[in-house]
Coordinates of C-alpha atoms in Angstrom, one line a residue:
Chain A
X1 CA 174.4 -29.6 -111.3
X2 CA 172.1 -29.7 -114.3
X3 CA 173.1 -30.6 -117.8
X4 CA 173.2 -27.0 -119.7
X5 CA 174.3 -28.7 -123.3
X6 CA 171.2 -31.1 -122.5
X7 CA 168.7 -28.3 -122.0
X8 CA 170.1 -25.9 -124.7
X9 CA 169.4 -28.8 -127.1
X10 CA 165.4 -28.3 -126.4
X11 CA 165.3 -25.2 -127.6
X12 CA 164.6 -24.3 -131.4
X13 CA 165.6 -20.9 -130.9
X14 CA 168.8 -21.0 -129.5
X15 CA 170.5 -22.4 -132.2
X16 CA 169.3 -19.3 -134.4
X17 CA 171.8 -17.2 -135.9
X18 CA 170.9 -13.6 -135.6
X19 CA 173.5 -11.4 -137.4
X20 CA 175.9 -14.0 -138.8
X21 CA 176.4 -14.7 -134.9
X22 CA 175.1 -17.4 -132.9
X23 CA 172.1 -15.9 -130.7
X24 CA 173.1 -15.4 -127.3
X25 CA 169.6 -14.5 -125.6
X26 CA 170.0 -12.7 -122.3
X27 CA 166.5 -10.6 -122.9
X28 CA 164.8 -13.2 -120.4
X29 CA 163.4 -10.8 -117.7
X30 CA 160.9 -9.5 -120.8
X31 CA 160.3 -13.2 -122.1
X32 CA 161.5 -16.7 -121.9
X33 CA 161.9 -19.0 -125.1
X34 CA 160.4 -22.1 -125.3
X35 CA 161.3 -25.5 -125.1
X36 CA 160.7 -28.4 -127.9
X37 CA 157.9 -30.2 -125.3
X38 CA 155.5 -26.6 -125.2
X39 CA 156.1 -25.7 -128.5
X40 CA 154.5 -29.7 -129.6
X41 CA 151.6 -29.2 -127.0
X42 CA 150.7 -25.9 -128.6
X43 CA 150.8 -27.6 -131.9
X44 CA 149.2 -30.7 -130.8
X45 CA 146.2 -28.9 -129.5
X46 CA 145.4 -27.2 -132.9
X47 CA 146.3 -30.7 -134.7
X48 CA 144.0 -33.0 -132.5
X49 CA 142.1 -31.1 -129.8
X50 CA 140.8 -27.6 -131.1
X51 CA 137.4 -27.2 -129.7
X52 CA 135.6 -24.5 -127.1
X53 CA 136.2 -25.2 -123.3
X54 CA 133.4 -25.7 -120.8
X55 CA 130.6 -26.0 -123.5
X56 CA 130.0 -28.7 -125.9
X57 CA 129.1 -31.7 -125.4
X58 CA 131.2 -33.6 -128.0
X59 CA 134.1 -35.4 -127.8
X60 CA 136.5 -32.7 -128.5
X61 CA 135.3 -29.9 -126.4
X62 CA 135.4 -32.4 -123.0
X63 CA 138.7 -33.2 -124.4
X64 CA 139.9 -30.0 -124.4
X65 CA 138.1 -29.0 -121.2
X66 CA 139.8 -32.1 -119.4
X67 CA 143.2 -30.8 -120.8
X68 CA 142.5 -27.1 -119.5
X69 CA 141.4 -28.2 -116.1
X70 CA 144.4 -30.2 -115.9
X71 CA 146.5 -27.4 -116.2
X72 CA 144.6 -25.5 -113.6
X73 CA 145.8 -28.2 -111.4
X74 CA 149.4 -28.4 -112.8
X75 CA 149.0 -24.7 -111.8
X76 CA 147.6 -25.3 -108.1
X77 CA 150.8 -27.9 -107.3
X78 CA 153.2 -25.7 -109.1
X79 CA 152.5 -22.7 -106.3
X80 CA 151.1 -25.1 -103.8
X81 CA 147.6 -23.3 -103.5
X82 CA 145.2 -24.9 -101.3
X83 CA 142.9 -25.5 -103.6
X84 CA 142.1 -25.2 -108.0
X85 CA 139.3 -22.4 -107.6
X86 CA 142.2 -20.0 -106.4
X87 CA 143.4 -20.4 -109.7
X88 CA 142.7 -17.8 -112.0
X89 CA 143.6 -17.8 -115.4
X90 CA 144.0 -14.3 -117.5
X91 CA 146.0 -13.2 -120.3
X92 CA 149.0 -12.3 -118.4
X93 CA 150.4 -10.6 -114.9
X94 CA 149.2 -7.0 -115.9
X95 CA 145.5 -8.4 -116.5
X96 CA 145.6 -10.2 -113.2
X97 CA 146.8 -7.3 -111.2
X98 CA 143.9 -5.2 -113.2
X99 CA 141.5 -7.1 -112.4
X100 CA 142.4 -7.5 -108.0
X101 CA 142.7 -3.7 -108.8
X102 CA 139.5 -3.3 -110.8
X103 CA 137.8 -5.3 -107.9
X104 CA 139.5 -3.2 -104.9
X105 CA 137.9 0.2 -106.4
X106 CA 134.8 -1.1 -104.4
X107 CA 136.7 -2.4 -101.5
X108 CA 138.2 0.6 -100.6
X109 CA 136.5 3.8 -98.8
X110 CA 137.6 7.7 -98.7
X111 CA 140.7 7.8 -97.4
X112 CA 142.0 4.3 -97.2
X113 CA 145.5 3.3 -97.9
X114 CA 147.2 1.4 -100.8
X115 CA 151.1 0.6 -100.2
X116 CA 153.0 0.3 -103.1
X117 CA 157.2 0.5 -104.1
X118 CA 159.3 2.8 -105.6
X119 CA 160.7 0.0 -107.4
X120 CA 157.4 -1.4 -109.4
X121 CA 156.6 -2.1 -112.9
X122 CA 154.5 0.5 -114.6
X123 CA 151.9 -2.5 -114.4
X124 CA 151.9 -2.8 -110.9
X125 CA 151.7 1.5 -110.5
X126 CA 149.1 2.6 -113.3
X127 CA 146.1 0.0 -112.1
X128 CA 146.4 1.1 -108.2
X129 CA 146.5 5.0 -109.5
X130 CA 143.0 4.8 -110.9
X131 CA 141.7 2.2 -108.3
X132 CA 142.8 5.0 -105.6
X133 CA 141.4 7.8 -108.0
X134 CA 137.9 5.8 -108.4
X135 CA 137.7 4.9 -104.6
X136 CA 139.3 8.4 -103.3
X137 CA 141.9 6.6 -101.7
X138 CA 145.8 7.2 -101.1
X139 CA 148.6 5.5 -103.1
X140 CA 151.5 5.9 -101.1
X141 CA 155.2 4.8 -102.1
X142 CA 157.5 2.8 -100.4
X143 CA 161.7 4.1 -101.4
X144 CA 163.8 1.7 -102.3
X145 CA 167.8 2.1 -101.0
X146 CA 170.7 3.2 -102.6
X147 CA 171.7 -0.7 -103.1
X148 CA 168.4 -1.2 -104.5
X149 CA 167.3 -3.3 -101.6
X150 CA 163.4 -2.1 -100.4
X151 CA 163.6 0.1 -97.4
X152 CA 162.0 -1.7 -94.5
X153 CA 162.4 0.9 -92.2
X154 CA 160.0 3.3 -94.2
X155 CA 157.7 0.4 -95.0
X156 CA 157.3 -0.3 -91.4
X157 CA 156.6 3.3 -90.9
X158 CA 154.4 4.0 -93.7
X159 CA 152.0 0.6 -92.5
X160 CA 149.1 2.0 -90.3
X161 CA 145.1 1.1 -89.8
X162 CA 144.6 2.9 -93.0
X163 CA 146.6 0.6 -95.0
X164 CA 144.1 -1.9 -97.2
X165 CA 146.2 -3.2 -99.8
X166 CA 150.5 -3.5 -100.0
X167 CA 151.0 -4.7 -103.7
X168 CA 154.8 -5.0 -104.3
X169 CA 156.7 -7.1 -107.2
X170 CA 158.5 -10.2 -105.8
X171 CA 161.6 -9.8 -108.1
X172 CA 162.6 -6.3 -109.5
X173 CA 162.6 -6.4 -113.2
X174 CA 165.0 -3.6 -113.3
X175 CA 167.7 -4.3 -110.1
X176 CA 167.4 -8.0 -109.4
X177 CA 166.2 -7.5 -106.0
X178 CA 164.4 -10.7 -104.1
X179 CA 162.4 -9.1 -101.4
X180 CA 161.4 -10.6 -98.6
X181 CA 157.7 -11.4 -99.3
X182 CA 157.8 -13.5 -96.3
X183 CA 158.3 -10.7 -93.6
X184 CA 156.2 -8.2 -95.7
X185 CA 153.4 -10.3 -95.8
X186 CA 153.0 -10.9 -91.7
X187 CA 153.8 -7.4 -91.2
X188 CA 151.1 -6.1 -94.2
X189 CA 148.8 -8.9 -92.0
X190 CA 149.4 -7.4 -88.6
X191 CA 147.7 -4.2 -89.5
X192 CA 145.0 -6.1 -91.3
X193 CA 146.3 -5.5 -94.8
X194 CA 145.7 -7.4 -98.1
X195 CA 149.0 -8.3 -100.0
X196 CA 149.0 -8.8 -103.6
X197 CA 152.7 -10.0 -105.2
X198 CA 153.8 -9.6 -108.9
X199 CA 155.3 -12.7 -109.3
X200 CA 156.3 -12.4 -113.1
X201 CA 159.8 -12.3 -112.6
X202 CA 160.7 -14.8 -110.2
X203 CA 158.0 -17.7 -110.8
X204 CA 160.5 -19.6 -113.2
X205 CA 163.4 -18.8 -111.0
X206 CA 163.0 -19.2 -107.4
X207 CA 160.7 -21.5 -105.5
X208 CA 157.1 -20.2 -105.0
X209 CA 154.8 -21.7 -102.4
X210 CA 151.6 -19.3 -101.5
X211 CA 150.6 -20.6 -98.4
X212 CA 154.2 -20.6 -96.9
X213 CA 154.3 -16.7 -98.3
X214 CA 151.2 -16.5 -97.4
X215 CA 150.3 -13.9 -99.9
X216 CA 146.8 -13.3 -100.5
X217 CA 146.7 -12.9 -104.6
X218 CA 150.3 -13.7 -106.3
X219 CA 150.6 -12.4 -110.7
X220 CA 152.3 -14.1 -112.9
X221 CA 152.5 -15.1 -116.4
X222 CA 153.6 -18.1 -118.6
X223 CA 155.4 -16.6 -121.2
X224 CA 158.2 -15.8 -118.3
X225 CA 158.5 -19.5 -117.2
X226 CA 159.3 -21.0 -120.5
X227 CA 155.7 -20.8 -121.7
X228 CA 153.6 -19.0 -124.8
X229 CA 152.5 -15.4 -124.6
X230 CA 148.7 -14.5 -123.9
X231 CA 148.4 -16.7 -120.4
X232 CA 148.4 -15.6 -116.9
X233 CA 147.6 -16.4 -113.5
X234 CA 146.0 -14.6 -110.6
X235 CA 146.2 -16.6 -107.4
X236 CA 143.9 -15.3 -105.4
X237 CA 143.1 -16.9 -101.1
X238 CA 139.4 -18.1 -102.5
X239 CA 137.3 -16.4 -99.5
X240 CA 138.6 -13.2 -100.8
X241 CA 138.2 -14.2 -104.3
X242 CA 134.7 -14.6 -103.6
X243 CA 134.3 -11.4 -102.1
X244 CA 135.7 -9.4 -105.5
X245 CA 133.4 -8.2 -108.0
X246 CA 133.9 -10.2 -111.3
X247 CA 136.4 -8.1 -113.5
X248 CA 134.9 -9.0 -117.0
X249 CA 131.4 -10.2 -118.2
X250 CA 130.0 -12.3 -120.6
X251 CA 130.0 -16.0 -121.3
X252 CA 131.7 -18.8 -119.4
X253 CA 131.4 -16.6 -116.0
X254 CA 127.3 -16.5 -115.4
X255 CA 125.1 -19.1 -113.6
X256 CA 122.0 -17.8 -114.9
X257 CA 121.0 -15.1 -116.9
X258 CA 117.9 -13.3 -117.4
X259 CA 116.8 -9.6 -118.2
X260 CA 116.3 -9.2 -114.6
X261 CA 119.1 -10.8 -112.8
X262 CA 121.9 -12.4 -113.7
X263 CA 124.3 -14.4 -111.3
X264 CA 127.9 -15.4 -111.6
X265 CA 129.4 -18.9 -112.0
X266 CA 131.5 -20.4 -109.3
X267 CA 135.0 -19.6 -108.6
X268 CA 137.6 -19.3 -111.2
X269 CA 135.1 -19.4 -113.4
X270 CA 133.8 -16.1 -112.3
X271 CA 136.9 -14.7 -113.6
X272 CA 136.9 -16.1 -116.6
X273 CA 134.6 -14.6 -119.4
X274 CA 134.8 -15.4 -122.8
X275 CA 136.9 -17.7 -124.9
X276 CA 141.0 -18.0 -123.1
X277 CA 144.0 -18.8 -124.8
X278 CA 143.2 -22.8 -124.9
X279 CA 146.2 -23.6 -126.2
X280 CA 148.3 -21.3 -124.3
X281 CA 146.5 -22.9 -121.1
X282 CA 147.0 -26.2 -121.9
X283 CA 151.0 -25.8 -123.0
X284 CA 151.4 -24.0 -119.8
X285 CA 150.8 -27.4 -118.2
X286 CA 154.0 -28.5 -120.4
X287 CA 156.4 -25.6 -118.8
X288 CA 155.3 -26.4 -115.3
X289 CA 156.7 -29.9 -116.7
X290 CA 159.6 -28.6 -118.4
X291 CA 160.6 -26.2 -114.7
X292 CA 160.0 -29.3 -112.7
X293 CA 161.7 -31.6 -114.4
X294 CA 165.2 -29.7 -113.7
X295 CA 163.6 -28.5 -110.5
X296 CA 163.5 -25.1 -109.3
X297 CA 166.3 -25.2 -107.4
X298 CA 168.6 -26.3 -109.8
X299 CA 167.5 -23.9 -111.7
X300 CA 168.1 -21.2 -109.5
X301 CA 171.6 -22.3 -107.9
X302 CA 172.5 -22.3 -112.0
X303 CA 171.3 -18.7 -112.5
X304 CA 173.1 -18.0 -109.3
X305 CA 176.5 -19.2 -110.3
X306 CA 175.8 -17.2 -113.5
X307 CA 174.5 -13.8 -111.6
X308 CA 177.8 -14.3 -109.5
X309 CA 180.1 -15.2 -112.6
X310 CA 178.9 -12.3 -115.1
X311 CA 179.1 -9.6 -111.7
X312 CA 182.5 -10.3 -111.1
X313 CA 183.5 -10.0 -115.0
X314 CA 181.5 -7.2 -115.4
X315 CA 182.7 -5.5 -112.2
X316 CA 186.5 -5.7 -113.9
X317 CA 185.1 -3.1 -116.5
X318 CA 186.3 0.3 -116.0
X319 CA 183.9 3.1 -115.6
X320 CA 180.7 0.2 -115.6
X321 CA 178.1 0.7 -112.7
X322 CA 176.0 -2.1 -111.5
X323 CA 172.6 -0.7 -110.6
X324 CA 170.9 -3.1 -108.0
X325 CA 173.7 -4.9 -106.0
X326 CA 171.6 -6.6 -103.1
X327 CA 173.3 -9.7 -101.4
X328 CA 169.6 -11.0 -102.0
X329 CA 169.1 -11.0 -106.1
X330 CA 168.2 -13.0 -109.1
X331 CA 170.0 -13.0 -112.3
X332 CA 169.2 -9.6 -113.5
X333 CA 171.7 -7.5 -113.9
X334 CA 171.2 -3.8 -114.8
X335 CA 174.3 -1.5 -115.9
X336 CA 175.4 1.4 -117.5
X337 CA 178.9 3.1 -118.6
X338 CA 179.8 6.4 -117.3
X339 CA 178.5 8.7 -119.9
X340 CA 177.4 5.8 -122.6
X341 CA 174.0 5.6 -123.9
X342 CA 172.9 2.1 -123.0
X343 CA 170.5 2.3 -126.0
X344 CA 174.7 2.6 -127.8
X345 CA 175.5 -0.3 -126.1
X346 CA 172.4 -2.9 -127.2
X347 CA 172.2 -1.3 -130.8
X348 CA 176.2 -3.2 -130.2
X349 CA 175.7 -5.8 -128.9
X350 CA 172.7 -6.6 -131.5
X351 CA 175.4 -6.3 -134.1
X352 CA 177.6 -9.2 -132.4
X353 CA 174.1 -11.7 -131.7
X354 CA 173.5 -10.7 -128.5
X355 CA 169.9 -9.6 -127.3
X356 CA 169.5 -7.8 -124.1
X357 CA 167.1 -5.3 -123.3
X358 CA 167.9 -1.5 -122.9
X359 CA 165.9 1.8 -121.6
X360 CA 163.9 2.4 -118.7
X361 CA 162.1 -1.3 -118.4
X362 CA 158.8 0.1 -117.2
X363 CA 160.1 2.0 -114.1
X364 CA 160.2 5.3 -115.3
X365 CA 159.6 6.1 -111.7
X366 CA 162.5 3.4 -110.3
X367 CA 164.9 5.6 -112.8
X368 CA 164.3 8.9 -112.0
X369 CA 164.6 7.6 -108.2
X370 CA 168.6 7.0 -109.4
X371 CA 168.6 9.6 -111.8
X372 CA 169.2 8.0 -114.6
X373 CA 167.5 7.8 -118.3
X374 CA 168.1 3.8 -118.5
X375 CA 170.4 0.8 -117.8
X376 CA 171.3 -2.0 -120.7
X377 CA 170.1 -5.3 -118.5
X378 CA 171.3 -8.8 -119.0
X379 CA 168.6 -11.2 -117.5
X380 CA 169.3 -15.1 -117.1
X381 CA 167.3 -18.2 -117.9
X382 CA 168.3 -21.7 -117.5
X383 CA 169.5 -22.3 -120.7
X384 CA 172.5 -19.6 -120.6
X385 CA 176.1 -20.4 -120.2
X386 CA 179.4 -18.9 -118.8
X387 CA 180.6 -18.8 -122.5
X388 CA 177.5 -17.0 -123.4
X389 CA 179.0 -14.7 -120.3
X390 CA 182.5 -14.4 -121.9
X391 CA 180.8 -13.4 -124.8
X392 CA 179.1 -10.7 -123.7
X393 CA 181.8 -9.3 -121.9
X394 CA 184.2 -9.4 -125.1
X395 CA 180.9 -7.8 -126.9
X396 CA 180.4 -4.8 -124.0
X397 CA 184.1 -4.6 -123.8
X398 CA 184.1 -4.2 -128.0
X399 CA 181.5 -1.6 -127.8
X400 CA 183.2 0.6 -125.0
X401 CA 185.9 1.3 -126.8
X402 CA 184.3 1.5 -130.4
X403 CA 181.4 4.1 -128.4
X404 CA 184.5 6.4 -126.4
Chain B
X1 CA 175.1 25.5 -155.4
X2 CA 173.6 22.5 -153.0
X3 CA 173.5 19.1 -154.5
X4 CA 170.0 18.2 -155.1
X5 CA 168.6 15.5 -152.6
X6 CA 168.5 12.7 -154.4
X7 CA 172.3 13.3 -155.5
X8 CA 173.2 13.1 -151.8
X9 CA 171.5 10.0 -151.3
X10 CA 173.4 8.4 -153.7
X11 CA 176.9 10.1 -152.4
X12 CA 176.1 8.2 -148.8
X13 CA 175.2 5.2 -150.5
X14 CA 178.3 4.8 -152.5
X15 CA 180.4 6.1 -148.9
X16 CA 178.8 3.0 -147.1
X17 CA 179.7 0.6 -149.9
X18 CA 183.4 0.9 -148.9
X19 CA 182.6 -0.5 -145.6
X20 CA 183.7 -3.9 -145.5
X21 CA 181.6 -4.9 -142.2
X22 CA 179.1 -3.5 -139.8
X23 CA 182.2 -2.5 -137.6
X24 CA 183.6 -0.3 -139.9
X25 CA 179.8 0.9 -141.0
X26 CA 179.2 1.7 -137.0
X27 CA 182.7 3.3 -136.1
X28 CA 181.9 5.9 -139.0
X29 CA 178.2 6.5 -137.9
X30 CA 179.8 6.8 -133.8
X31 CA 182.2 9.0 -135.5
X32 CA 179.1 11.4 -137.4
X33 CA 177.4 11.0 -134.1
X34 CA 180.0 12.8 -132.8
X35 CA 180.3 15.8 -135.3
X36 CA 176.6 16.3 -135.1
X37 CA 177.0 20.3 -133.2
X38 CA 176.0 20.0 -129.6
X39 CA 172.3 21.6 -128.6
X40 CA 172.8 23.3 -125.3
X41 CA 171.0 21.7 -122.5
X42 CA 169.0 24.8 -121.6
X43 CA 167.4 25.0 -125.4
X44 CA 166.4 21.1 -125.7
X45 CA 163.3 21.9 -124.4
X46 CA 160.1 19.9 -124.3
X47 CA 158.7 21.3 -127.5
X48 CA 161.8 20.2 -129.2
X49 CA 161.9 16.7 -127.7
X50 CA 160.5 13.8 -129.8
X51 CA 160.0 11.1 -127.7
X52 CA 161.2 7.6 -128.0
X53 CA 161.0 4.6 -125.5
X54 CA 164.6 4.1 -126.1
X55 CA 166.5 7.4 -126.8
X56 CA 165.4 11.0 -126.9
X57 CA 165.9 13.6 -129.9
X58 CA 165.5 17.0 -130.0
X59 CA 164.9 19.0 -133.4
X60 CA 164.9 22.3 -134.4
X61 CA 164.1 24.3 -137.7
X62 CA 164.2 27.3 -139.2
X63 CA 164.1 28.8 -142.5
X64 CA 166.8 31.4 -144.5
X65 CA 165.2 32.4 -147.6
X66 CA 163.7 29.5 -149.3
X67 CA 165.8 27.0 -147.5
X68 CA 164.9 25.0 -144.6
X69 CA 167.3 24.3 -142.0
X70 CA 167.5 21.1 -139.5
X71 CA 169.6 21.2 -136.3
X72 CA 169.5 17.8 -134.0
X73 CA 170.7 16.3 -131.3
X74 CA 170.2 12.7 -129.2
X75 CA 171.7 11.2 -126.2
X76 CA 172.1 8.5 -127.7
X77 CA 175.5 8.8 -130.0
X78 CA 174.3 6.4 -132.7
X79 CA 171.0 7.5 -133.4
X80 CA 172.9 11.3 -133.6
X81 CA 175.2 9.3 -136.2
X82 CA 172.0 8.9 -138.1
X83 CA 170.9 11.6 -137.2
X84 CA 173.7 13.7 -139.4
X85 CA 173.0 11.9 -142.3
X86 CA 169.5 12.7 -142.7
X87 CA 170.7 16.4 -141.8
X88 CA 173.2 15.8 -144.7
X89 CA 170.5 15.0 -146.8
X90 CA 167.4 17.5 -146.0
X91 CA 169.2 20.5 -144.6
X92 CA 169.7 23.8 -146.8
X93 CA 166.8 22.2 -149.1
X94 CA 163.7 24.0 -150.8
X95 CA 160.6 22.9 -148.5
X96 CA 158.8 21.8 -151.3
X97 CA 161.6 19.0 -152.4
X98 CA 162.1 18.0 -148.9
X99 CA 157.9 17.0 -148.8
X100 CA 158.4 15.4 -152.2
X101 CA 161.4 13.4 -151.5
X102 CA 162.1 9.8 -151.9
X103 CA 164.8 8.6 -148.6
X104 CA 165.9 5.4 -150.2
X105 CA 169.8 5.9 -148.7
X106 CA 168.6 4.4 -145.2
X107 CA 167.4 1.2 -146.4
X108 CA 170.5 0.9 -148.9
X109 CA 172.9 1.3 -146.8
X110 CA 171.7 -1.6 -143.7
X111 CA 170.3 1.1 -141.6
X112 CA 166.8 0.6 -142.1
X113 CA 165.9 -1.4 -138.6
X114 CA 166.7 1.9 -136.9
X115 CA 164.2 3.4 -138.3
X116 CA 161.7 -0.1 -137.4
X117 CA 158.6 1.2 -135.1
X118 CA 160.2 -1.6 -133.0
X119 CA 163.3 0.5 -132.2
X120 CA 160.9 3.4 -130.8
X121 CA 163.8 5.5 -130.5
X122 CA 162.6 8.2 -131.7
X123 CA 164.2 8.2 -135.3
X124 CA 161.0 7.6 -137.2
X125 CA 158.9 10.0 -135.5
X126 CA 161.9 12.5 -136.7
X127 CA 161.6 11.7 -140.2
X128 CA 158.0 12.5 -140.2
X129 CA 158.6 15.4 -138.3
X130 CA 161.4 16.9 -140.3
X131 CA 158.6 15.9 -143.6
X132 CA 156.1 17.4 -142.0
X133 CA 157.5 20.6 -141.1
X134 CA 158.6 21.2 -144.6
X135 CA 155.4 20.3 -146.0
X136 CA 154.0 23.0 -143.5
X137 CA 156.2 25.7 -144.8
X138 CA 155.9 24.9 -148.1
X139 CA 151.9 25.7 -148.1
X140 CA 152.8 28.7 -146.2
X141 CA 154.8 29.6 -149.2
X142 CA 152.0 29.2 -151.7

């Protein structure tokens, strides 16, 4: 059991009033809020640290270089890579996908195969689209069933000699659905495929360990796990890190450069042109802490009490449909209301203090596959509460009847 | 003879100040919403359709002598609420006075995030459209 009253208290924002109502933030699938321990590290850096990384050699630059690294490694033990040159860091999970897909459009030959799902995020569509464009390859979809769970069946099928690359999102932003990476990733293997995992909405709910997935590059970003905005991470396996082309150029990624020939730093480095977010880096470091400290499974049996509490209420609503009901799922929760614009129902529920997110989530694709324009969605972070839930439900319940 | 624009306005304005809260202020726009005359499916076509991330809205115009007329619709029943109010205020105007007009009434009245880029539901992108079609006809007319 963790100490929900405890946690809340770390977080500035909670405590905001948004529309003469106490906030009630269940908008956590698009980002997490922070707590009081990331917020001071961001504002420590700027205070006491503020210098360029990997370049100077005064005191503040090898400060801030120490604290940067450190994170890397914060980074490595958090997803239990093998080692810290498999740890990439970019400005969030779209730019890490983008840049594996950037690298693949000279990987792959006429004709090769890139798997992908019916139930991705625009981010993890549009990059593989033009990589198969570039390299003349085939992007082929995998469907996702009517409870929202992938169809293994068809991905089995679909899996052939062709097949170079599977890149499939870990936790559907839109239905909740935990697929099983595990499984996919030694079947992807067996036909000599590369798996690449968009990992932004589970890695601050469920546990994520790379080497027991064994995924080959796992996306993710920190402003999803209780961290600032403008920092990702690309895990990549480092022998086919090495092998990618570098994404970006400029400073901080070369070796040596002349007119004639120029060649690349060392893994992550590589990776890593220009200035990054140095504070953003180094506060990620304080997250990790933050996620750790309550422990990931804690964290995850609480969101699970609150996925199974806010179904059953919800389920009591007449005419309400639950899109995404796998027995596997996180706390995301996507519905509509027989003919109500869900768009209606947040403009509502904003009224009351209640933030949720409403339209298509980036899976324009995902929605015409149920035929539908949208769902309202209620995600869950570790701060939430079952009152928050009653609340919510009083709120939808409030809007129904003001909406019919 | 039609009220002038900026008499309209101020007719909206002075119905919202009876609302006591944003429930009462919501029920009435739900309500409008639901006045708004229906476009049939078959005519909301795609060069109709303004798009928003967040709710669609399809508008049409025409013109009967020198006014111009708005007709509008939305799936989504609070953005057709507002919808009718901005129909209330620049439908059966001269295209010249539409162009030149001042819309104050949104902001007065607490409605002003809906027409926030943020929203992206399409209600700003109407506004300009619905200016910019009178503006069009109104150089025809010179």
């Amino acid at each position: 059991m963790i100490n929900t009253q405890e946690i809340r208290k770390q977080f500035p924002i909670i405590n905001l009033n948004i529309n003469r109502s106490n906030l009630i933030y269940f908008d956590n699938g698009a980002t997490t809020q922070n707590p009081q321990n990331v917020i001071d590290t961001e504002k420590e850096y700027y205070e006491k640290m503020n210098a360029n990384v990997h370049r100077g050699a005064h005191f503040l630059s090898s400060h801030a270089t120490e604290k940067f690294e450190e994170s890397r490694k914060s980074v490595q033990s958090f997803i239990n890579a093998k080692s810290v040159k498999e740890i990439v860091f970019t400005k969030g999970t779209t730019e890490s996908i983008n840049l594996v897909a950037n690298g693949f459009r000279s990987i792959l030959k006429k004709d090769d195969e890139v798997l992908i799902t019916e139930m991705e995020h625009h981010s993890n569509i549009v990059p593989w689209q033009i990589c198969c464009k570039y390299a003349g390859a085939k992007l082929r979809v995998v469907p996702v069933k009517e409870n929202g769970d992938l169809d293994m069946v068809s991905l089995k099928s679909m899996l052939n000699n062709k097949t170079k690359l599977v890149a499939l999102t870990h936790i559907s932003n839109a239905l909740g659905t935990i697929n099983p990476i595990e499984d996919i990733c030694k079947l992807s293997h067996s036909f000599g495929a590369k798996i690449l995992i968009d990992g932004a909405q589970a890695i601050s709910h469920i546990k994520v360990d790379v080497q027991k997935l064994n995924v080959d590059f796992y996306c993710f970003s920190s402003h999803k796990m209780y961290g600032s905005t403008g920092v990702g991470v690309l895990y990549g396996k480092e022998e086919l890190l090495n092998d990618l082309p570098p994404y970006q150029s400029g400073g901080e990624m070369i070796k040596d450069v002349s007119f004639e020939k120029t060649t690349y730093a060392d893994l992550p480095y590589k990776f890593e042109a220009g200035t990054p977010n140095i504070a953003g880096v180094i506060s990620l470091k304080s997250s990790i802490d933050f996620i750790c400290k309550i422990g990931i499974d804690n964290i995850k049996n609480h969101e699970n009490t609150l996925l199974n509490y806010a179904t059953l209420e919800l389920k009591k609503i007449k005419d309400l449909q639950i899109l995404g009901t796998s027995k596997n799922k996180s706390g995301i929760i996507s519905f509509n209301i027989n003919s109500l614009h869900a768009y209606d129902i947040g403009v509502l529920l904003d009224k009351m203090g209640i933030a949720i997110r409403t339209g298509h989530h980036c899976a324009q694709p995902l929605m015409k596959r149920f035929n539908i324009a949208g769902t309202a969605r209620i995600s869950f972070a570790v701060y939430n509460t079952k009152d928050e839930i009653e609340k919510c439900i009083a709120a939808i319940k409030k809007s129904k009847k003001m909406l019919l | 003879m039609k009220k002038s624009i900026s008499m309209i306005q101020s007719d909206i304005i002075s119905e919202f100040s009876m609302f006591d809260d944003w429930t009462e202020k919501y029920e009435y726009l739900i309500e409008l919403g639901k006045s708004v005359p229906k476009i049939k499916d078959d005519e909301k076509k795609d060069e109709n359709l303004i798009k928003g991330c967040q709710s669609r809205v399809w508008l049409f115009v025409e013109k009967k002598e020198d006014y111009i007329i708005y007709t509008a619709d939305s799936d989504a029943i609070i953005t057709k609420g507002i919808i009718a109010l901005l129909i209330r205020v620049f439908s059966y105007q001269k295209a010249e006075d539409i162009a030149n007009s001042n819309l104050h009434f949104i902001d007065k009245i607490g409605l002003k995030e809906h027409l926030s880029i943020t929203r992206a539901n399409g209600m700003l992108s109407m506004l300009k459209q619905m200016k910019m079609y009178a503006i069009a006809l109104s150089k025809t007319q010179k």
